[in-house]
Coordinates of C-alpha atoms in Angstrom, one line a residue:
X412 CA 24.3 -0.2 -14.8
X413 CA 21.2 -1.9 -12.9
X414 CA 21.7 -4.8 -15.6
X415 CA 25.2 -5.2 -15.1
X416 CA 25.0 -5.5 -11.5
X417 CA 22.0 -7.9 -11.8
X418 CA 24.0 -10.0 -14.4
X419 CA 26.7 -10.0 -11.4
X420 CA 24.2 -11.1 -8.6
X421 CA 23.6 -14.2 -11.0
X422 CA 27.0 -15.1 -11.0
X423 CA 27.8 -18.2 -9.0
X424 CA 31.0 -19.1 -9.6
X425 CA 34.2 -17.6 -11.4
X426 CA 36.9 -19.6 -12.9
X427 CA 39.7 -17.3 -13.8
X428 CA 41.7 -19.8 -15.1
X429 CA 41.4 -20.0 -18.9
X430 CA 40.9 -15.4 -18.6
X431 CA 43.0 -13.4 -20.3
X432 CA 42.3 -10.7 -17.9
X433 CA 43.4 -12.1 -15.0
X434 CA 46.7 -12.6 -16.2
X435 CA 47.3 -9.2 -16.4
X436 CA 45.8 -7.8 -13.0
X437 CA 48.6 -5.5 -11.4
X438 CA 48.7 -4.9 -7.4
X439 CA 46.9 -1.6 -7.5
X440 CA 43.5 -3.0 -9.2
X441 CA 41.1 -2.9 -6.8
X442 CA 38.7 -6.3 -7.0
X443 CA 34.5 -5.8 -4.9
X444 CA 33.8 -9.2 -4.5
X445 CA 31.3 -8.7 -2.3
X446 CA 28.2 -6.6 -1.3
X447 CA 25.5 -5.8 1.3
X448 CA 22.9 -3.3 1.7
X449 CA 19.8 -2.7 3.8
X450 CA 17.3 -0.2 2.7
X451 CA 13.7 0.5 3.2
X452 CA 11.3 -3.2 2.2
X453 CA 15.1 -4.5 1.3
X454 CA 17.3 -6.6 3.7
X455 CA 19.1 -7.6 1.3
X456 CA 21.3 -6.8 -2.4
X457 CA 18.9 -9.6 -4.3
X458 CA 15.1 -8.3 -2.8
X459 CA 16.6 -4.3 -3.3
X460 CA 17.2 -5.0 -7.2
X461 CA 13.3 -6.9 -7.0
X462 CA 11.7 -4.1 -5.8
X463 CA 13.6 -1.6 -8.4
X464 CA 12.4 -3.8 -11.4
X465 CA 8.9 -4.3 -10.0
X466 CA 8.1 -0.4 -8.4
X467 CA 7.7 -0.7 -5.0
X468 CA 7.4 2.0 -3.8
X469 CA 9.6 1.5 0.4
X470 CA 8.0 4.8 1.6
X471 CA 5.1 3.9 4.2
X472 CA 4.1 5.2 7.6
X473 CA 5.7 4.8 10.9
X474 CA 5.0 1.4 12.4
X475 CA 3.3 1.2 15.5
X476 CA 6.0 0.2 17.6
X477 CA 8.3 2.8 16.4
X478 CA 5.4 5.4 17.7
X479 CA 5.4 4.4 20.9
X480 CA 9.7 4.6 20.8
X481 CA 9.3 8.0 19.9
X482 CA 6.5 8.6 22.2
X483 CA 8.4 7.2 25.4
X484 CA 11.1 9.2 24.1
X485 CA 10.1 12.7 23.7
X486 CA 6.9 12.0 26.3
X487 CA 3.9 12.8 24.3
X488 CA 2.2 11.6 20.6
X489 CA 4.5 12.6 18.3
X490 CA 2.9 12.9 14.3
X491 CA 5.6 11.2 11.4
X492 CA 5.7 12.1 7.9
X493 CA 5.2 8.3 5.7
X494 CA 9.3 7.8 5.2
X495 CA 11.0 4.9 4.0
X496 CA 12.6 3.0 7.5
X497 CA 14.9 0.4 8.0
X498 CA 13.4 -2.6 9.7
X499 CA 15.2 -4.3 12.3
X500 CA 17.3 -1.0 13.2
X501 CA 17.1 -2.4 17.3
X502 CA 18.3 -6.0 16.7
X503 CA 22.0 -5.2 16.8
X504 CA 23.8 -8.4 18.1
X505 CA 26.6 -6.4 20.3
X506 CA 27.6 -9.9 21.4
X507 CA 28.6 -11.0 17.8
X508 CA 31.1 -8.3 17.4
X509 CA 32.4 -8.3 20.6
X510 CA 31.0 -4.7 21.8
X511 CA 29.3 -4.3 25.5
X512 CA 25.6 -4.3 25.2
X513 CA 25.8 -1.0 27.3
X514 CA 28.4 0.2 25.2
X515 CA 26.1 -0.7 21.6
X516 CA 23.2 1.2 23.1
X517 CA 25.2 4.5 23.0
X518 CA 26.8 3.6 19.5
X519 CA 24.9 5.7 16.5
X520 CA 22.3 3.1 14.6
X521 CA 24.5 3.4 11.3
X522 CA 27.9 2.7 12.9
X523 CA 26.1 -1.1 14.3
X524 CA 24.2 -0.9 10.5
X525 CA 27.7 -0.6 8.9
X526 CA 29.3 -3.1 10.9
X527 CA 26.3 -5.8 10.2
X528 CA 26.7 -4.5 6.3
X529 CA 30.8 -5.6 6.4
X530 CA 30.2 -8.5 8.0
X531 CA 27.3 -10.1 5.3
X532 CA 29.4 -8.3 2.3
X533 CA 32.2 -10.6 3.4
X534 CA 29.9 -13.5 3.7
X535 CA 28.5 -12.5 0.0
X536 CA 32.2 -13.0 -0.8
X537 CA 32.7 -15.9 0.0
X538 CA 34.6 -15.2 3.4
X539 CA 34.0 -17.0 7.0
X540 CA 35.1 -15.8 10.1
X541 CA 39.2 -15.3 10.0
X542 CA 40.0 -16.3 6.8
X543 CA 40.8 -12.4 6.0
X544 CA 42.9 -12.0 9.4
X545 CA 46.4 -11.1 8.3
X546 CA 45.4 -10.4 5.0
X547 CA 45.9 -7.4 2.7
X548 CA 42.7 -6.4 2.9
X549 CA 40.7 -3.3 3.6
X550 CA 36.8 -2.0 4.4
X551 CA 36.5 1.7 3.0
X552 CA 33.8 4.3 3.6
X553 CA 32.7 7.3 2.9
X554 CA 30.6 8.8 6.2
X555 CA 30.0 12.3 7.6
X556 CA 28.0 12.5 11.0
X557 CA 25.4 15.0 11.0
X558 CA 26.2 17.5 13.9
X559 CA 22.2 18.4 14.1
X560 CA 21.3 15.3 14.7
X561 CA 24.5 13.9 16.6
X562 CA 22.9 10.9 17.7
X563 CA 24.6 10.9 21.6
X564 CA 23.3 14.0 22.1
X565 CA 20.0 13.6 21.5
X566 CA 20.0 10.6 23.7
X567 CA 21.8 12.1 27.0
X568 CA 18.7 13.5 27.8
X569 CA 17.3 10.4 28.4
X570 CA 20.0 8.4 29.4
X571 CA 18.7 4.9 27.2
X572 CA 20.6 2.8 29.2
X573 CA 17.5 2.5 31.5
X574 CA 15.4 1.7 28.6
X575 CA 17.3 -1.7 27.5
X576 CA 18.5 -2.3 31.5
X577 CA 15.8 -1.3 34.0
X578 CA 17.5 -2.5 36.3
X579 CA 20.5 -0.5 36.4

């Protein structure tokens, strides 16, 4: 499977015109012409597969500045197993998709992740901004929140709103 997908990564263009196949494509085929992904020391579908074929190993230590997060959260040191983390997990652009800043902050870090994964999938296909409006077409998935770690709950306590507005 890992070479078939790398063989698809290297594809730049398709010309169905002289394929058999595509002839013979009904209306309940389902076609993935695009894909996204962030993981741990991969931002990207291209620097994931990299690190697979070379061994690197994603799981480090906490960084610095997530520390002190935690630490102004819970309001003392707080010790973290190495793990493999997401960079970038706070840079959510709430103004791209139209979503209140106030509103993002309360939104669970892999509903703005999964919006910023549809978003560069459909890019990776080949699709701008509107060009699917209208269309047929569908974003699936597969998610099941984790009641112990509901994500609002563990911040009402702290009300974050203050930490990204200190003024309000």
């Amino acid at each position: 499977m890992k070479n078939g997908i790398l063989d698809l990564l290297n594809l730049q263009e398709v010309d169905g015109s002289n394929n058999e196949r595509t002839e013979n494509i009904s209306k309940k085929d389902i076609a993935i012409i695009g894909i996204s992904l962030r993981f741990p020391a991969a931002d990207n579908t291209r620097t994931f597969w990299e690190n697979l074929q070379s061994g690197v190993d994603s799981i480090t230590d906490i960084s610095q500045e997530r520390a002190q997060d935690l630490e102004k959260y819970f309001g003392r040191k707080v010790s973290c197993a190495s793990s493999g983390y997401i960079d970038d997990i706070d840079k959510f652009d709430s103004e791209f998709f139209n979503i209140r800043r106030k509103e993002a902050v309360w939104m669970d870090p892999t509903q703005r992740i999964f919006l910023e994964m549809v978003w560069h999938a459909l890019e990776d296909a080949g699709y701008g901004a509107g060009q699917l409006k209208g269309s047929r077409t569908g974003v699936y998935l597969g998610y099941r929140n984790d009641e112990l770690h509901d994500y609002k709950k563990m911040l009402k306590p702290i009300n974050p709103i203050h930490l990204w507005f200190p003024e309000t």
